[in-house]
mmCIF file of C-alpha atoms in Angstrom:
data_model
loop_
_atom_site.group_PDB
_atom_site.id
_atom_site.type_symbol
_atom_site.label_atom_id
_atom_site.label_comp_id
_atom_site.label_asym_id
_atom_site.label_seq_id
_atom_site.Cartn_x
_atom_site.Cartn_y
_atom_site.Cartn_z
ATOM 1 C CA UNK A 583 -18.988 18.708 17.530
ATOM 2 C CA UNK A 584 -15.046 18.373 17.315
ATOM 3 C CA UNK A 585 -15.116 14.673 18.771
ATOM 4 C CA UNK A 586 -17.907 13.770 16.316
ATOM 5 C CA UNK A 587 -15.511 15.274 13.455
ATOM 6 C CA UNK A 588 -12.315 13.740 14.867
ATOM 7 C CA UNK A 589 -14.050 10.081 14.498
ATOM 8 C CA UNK A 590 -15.293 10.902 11.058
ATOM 9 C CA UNK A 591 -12.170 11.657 10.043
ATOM 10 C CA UNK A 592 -10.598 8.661 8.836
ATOM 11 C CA UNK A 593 -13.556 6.854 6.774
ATOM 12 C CA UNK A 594 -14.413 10.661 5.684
ATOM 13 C CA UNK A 595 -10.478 10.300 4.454
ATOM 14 C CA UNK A 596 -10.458 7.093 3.106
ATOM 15 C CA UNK A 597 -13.668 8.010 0.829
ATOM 16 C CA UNK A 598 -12.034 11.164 -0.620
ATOM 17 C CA UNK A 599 -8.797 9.722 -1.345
ATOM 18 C CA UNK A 600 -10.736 6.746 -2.943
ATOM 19 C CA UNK A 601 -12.367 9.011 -5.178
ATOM 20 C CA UNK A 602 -9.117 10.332 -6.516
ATOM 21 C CA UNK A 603 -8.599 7.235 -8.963
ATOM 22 C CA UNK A 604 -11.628 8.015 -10.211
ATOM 23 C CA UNK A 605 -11.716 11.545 -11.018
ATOM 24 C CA UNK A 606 -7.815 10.205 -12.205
ATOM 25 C CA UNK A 607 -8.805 8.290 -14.744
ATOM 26 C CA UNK A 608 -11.423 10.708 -16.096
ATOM 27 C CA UNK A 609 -8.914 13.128 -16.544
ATOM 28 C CA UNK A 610 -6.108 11.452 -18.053
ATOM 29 C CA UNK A 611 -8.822 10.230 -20.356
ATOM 30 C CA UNK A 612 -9.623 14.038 -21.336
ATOM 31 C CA UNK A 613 -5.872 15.063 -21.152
ATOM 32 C CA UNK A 614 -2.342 14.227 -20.649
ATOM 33 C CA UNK A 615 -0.840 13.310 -17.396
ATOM 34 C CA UNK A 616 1.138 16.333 -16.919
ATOM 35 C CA UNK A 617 -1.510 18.814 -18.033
ATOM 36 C CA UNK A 618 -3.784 16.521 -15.014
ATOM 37 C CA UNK A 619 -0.867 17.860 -12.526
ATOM 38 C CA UNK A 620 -1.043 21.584 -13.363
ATOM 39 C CA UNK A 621 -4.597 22.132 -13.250
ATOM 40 C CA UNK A 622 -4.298 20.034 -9.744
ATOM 41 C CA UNK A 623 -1.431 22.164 -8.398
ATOM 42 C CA UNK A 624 -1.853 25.183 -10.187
ATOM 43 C CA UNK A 625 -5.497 25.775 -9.377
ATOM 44 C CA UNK A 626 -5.567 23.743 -5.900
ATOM 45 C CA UNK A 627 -1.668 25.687 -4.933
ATOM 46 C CA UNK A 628 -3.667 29.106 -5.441
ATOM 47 C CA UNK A 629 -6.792 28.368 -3.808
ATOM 48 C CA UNK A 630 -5.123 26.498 -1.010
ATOM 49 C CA UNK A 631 -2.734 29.456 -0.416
ATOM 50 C CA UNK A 632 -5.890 31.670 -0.408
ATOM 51 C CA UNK A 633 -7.579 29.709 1.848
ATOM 52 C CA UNK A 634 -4.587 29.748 4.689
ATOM 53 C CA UNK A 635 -3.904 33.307 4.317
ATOM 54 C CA UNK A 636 -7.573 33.994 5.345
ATOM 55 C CA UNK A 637 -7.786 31.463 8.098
ATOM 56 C CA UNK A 638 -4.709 32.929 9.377
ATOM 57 C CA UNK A 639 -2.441 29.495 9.334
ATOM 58 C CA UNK A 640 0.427 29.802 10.791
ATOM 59 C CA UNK A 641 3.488 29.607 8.170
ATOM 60 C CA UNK A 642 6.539 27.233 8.673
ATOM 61 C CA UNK A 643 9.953 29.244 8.222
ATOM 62 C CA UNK A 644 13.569 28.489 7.379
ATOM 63 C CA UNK A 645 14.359 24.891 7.975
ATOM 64 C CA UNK A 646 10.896 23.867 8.966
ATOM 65 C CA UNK A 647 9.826 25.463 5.269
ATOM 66 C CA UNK A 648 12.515 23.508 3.409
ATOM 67 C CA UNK A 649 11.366 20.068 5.129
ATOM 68 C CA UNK A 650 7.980 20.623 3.748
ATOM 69 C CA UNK A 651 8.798 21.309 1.108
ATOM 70 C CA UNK A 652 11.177 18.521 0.320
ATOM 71 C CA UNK A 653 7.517 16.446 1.646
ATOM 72 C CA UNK A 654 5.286 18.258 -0.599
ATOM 73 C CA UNK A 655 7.669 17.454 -3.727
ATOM 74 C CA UNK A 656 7.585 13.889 -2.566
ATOM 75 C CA UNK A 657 3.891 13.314 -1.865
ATOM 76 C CA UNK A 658 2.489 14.950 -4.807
ATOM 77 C CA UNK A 659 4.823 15.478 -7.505
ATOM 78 C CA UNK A 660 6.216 11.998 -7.283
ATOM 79 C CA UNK A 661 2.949 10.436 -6.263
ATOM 80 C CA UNK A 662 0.774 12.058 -8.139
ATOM 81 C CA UNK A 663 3.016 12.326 -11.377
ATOM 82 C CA UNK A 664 4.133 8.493 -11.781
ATOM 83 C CA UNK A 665 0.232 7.646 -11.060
ATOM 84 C CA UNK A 666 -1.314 9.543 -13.364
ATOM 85 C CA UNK A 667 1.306 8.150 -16.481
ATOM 86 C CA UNK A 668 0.463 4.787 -15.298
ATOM 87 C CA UNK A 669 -3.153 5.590 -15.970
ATOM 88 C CA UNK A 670 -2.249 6.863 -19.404
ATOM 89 C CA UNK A 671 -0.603 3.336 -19.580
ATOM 90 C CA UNK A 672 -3.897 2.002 -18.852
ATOM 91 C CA UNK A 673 -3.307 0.726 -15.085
ATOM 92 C CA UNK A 674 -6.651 0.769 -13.552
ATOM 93 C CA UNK A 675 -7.972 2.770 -10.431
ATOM 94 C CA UNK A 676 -7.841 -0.403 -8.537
ATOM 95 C CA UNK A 677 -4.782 -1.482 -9.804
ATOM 96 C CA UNK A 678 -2.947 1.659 -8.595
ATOM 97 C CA UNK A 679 -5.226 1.344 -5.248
ATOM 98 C CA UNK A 680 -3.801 -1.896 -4.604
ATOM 99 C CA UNK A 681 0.080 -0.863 -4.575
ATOM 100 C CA UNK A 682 -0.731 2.676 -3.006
ATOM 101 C CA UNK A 683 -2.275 0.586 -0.505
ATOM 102 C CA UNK A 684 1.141 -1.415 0.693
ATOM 103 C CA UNK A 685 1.487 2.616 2.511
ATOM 104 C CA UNK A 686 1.173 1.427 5.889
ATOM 105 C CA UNK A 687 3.619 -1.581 5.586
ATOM 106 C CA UNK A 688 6.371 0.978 3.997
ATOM 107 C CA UNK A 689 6.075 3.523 6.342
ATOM 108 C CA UNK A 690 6.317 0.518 9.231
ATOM 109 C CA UNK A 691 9.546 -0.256 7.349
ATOM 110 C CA UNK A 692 10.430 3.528 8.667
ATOM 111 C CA UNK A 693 8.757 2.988 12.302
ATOM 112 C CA UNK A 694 12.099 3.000 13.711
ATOM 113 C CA UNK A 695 12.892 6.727 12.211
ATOM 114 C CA UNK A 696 10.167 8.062 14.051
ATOM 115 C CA UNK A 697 10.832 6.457 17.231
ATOM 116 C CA UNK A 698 7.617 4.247 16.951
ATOM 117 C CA UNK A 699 7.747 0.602 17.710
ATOM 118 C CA UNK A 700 5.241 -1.553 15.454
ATOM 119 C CA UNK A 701 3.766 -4.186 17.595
ATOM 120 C CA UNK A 702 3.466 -7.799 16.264
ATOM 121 C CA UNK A 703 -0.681 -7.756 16.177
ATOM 122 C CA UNK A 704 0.274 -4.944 14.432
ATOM 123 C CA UNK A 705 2.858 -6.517 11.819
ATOM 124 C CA UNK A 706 -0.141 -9.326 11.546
ATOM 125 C CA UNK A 707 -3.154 -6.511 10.878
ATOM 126 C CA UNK A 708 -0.879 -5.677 8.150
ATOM 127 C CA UNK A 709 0.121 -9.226 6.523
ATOM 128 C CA UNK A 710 -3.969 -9.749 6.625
ATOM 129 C CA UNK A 711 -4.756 -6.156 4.664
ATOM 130 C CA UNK A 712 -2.240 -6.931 2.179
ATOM 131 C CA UNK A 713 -4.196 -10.023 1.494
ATOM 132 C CA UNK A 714 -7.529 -8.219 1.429
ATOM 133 C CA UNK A 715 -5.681 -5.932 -0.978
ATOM 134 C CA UNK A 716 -5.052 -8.352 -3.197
ATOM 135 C CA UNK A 717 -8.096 -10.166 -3.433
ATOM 136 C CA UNK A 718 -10.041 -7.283 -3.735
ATOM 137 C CA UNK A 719 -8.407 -6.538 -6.881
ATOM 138 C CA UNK A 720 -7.030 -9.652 -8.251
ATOM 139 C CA UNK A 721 -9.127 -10.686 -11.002
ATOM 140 C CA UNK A 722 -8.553 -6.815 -12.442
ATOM 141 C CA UNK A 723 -6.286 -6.655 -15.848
ATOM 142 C CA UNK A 724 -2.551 -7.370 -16.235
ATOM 143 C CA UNK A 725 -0.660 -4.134 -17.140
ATOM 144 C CA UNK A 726 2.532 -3.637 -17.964
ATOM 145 C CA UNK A 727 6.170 -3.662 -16.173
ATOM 146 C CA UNK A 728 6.567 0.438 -17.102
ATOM 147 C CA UNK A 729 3.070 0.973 -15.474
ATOM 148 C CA UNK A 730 3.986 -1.360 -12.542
ATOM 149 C CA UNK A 731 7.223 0.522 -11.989
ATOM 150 C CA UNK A 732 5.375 3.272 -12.245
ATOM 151 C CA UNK A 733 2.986 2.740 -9.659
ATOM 152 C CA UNK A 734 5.885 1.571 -7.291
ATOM 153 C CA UNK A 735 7.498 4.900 -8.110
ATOM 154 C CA UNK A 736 4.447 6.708 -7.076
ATOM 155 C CA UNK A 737 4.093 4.428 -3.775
ATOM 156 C CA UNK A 738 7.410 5.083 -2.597
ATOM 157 C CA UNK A 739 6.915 9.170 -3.250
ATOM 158 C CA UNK A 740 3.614 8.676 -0.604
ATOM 159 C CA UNK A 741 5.197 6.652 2.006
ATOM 160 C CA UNK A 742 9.045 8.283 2.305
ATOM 161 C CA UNK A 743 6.704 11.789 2.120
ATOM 162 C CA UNK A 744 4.770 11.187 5.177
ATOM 163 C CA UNK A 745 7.501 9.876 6.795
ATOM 164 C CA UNK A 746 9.705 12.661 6.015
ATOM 165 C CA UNK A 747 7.143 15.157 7.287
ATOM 166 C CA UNK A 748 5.938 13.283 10.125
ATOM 167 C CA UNK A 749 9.898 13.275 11.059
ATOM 168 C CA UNK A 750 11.316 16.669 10.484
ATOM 169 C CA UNK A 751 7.880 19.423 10.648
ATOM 170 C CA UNK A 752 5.324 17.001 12.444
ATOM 171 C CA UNK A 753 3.804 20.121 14.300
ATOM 172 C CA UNK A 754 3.285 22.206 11.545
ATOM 173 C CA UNK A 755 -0.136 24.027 10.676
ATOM 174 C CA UNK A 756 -2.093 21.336 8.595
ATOM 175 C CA UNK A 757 -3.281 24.283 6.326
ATOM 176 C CA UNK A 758 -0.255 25.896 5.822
ATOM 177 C CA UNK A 759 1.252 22.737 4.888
ATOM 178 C CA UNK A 760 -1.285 22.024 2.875
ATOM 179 C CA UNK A 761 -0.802 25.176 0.761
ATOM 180 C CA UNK A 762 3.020 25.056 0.690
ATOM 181 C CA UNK A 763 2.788 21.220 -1.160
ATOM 182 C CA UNK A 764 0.533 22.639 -3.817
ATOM 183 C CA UNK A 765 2.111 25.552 -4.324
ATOM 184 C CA UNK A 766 5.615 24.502 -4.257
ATOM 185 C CA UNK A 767 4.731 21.567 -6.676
ATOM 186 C CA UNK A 768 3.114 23.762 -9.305
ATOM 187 C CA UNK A 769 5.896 25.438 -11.125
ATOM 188 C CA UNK A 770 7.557 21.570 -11.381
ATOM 189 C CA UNK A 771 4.354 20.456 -13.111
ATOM 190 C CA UNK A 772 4.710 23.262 -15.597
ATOM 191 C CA UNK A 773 7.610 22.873 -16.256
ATOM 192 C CA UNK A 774 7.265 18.786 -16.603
ATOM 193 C CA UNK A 775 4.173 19.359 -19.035
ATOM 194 C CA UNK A 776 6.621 22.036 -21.353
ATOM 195 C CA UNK A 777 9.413 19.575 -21.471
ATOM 196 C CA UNK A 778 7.586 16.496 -22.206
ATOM 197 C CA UNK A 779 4.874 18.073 -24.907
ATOM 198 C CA UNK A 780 1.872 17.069 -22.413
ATOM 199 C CA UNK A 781 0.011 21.108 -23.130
ATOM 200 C CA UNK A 782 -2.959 20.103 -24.554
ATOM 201 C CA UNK A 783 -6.735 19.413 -23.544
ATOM 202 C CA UNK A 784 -8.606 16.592 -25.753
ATOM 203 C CA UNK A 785 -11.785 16.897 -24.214
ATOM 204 C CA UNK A 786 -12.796 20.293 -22.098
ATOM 205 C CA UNK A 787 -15.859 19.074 -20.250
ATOM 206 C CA UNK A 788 -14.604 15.465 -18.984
ATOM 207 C CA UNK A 789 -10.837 17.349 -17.832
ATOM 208 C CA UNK A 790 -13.334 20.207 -16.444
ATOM 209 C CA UNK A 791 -15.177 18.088 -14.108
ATOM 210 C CA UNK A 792 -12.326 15.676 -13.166
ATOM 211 C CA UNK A 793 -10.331 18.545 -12.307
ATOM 212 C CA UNK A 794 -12.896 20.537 -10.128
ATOM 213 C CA UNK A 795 -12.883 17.266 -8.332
ATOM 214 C CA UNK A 796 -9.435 16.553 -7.930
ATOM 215 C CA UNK A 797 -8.740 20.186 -6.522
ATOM 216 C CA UNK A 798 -11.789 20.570 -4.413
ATOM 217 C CA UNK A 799 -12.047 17.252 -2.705
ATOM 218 C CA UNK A 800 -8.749 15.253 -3.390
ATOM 219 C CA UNK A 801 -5.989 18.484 -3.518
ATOM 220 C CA UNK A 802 -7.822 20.530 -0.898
ATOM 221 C CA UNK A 803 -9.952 18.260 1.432
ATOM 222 C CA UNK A 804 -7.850 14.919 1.315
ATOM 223 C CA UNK A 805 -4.730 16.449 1.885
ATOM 224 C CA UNK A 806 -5.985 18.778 4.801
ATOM 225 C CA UNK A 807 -7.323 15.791 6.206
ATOM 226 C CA UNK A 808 -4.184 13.862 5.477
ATOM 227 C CA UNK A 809 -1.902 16.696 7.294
ATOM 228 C CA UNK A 810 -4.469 17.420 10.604
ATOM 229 C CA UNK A 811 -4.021 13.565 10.752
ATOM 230 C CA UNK A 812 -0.132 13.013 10.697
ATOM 231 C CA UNK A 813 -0.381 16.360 13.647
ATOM 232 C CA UNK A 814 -2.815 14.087 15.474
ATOM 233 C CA UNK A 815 -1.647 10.630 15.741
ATOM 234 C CA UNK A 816 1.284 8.285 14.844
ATOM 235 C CA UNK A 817 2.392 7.279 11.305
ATOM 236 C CA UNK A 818 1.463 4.101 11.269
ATOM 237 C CA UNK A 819 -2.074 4.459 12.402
ATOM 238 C CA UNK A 820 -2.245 6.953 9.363
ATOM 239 C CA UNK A 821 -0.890 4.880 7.059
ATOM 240 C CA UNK A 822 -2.876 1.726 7.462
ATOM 241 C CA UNK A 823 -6.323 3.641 6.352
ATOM 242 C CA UNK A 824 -4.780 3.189 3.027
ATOM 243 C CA UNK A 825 -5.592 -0.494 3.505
ATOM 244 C CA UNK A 826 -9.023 0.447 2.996
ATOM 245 C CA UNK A 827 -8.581 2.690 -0.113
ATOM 246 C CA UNK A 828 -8.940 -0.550 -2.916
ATOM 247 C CA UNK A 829 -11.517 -1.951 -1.824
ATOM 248 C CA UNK A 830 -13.411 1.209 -1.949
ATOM 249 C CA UNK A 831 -12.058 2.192 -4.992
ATOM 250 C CA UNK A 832 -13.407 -1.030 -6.569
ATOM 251 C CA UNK A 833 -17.392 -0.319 -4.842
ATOM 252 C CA UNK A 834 -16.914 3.804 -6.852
ATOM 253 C CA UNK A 835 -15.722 2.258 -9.669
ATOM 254 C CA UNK A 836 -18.995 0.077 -9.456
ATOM 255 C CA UNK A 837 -20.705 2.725 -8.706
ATOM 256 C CA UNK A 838 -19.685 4.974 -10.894
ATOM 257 C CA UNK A 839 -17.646 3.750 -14.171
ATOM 258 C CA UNK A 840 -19.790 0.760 -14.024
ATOM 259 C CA UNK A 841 -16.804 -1.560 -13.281
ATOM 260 C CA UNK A 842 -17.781 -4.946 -11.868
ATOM 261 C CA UNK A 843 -17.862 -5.811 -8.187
ATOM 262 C CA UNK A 844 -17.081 -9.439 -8.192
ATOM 263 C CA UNK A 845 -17.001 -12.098 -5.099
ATOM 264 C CA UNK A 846 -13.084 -11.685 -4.945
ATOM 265 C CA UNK A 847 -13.532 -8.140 -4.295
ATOM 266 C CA UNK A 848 -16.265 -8.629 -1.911
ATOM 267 C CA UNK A 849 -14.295 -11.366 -0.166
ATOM 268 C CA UNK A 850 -11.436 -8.971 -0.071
ATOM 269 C CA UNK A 851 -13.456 -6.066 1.445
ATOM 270 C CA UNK A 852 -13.695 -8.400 4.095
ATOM 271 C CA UNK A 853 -10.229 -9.583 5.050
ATOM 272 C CA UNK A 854 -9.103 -6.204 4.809
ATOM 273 C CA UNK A 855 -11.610 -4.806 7.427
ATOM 274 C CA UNK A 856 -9.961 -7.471 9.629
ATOM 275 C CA UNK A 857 -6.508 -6.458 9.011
ATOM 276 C CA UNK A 858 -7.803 -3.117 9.816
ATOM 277 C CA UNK A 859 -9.311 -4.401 13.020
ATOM 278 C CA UNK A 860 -5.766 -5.908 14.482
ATOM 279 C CA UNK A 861 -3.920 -3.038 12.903
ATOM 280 C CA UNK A 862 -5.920 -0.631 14.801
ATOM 281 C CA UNK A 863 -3.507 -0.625 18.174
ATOM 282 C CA UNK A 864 -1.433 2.141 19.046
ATOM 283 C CA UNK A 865 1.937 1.956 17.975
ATOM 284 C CA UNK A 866 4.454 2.273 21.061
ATOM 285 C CA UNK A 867 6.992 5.504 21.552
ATOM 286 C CA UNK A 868 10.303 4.526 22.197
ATOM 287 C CA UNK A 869 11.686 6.459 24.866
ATOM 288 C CA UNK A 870 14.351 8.333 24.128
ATOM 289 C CA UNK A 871 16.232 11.786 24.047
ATOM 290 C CA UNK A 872 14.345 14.988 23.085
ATOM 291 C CA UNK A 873 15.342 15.696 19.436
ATOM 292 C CA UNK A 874 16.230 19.560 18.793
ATOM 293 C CA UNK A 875 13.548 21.166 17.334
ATOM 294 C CA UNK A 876 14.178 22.759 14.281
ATOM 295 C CA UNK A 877 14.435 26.411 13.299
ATOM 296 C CA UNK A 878 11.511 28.135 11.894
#
């Protein structure tokens, strides 16, 4: 049962955090950005900590807390918070998919860091996604340079995140983790929504249902996912599942919004399976020194 869950892990992943531009849009659509992020962290942080505290995680300490922290902040507050303004800027799902999908080749940027060496079939898988990437998604709308910015913003908050944690608390509990990025990042949403004048709900049963979503599947399950991953294998092999996340963004959005699925974006599912194919080697450890381990 735990192999056949270990191998669904990663297209299990790549549905849920496809969903999450979905359930995104729907809810910046039924209230402001801001007001998206505390119902995400304030609801998810709680039930998340709940969760841990039952299953008896086991809690990172003094330095080891502050690193995940510091990673929380960055994968969710900045990710999460410059995505969600974009799609009050009217960026579309896919859009956002597309950039948040150049993960992999940032974090490669950072292979080095983690004492990984990217390997040139690798380099190529990646060169080939990006392409799939972009056809999937290039006949979607222009948007605008703030919204691009944004989006960039919100890529770089993912990528330096993962590579921060995968760096400095790589071995800590996935569920404790977890909880401690929620949690820490909910006070900052509150206080980002008070400061910018984003308190207000516009429509209760759309920001309902986006936000039961977002918590229960994207803020609870993705994320778990995400952090048993990073414990489990390399950075890079991580990171290039996000490859996959426009092109199923675009088939939900068909799906579900009733967005079109055009022959660029079916053209692009394809090319990006096969940068997923040649990306899909193991990235080599460098040998060197043990690195201290750091207090707890």
């Amino acid at each position: 049962m735990k192999a056949h869950f270990t191998t669904a892990m990663q297209p299990l992943f790549v549905l849920m955090w496809s969903s999450a531009f979905i359930a995104g849009i729907i809810g910046v659509g039924a209230a402001p950005p801001m007001m998206v992020l505390v119902g995400r962290y304030v609801i998810g942080g709680t039930l998340l900590l709940l969760y841990a505290y039952a299953v008896g995680a086991r809690w990172p300490r003094g330095n080891t807390l502050r690193h995940v922290v510091i990673a929380g902040l960055l994968m969710q507050i900045v990710q999460f918070g410059a995505f969600y303004t974009a799609m009050s800027h009217h960026v579309s799902g896919a859009i956002i998919a597309l950039i948040q999908g150049l993960n992999p080749v940032v974090i490669a940027l950072f292979a080095g860091f983690l004492g990984e060496t990217v390997t040139a079939r690798q380099w190529a898988g990646f060169g080939i996604g990006g392409v799939g990437v972009a056809l999937a998604v290039a006949d979607q709308s222009a948007f605008s340079a703030t919204g691009l910015v944004l989006c960039l913003i919100g890529l770089l908050g993912l990528s330096i995140g993962t590579v921060y944690q995968k760096r400095y608390a790589p071995q800590v509990d996935s569920r404790a983790s977890t909880a401690v990025h929620a949690a820490a990042s909910a006070p900052i949403a509150v206080v980002l929504a008070v400061t910018t004048g984003q308190w207000q709900i516009w429509d209760v049963p759309h920001f309902a249902a986006a936000l039961t979503w977002i918590v229960l599947v994207n803020s609870m399950g993705a994320f778990l996912l995400l952090n048993a991953m990073l414990r489990r294998w390399d950075a890079t092999r991580v990171g290039r599942l996000f490859f996959a996340t426009p092109a199923v963004t675009a088939l939900l959005a068909w799906l579900l919004i009733d967005q079109p699925l055009r022959p660029l974006t079916i053209a692009g599912l394809g090319v990006g399976l096969l940068g997923l194919v040649l990306a899909s080697g193991r990235s080599a450890a460098r040998t060197a020194r043990p690195r201290p381990v750091p207090a707890r």
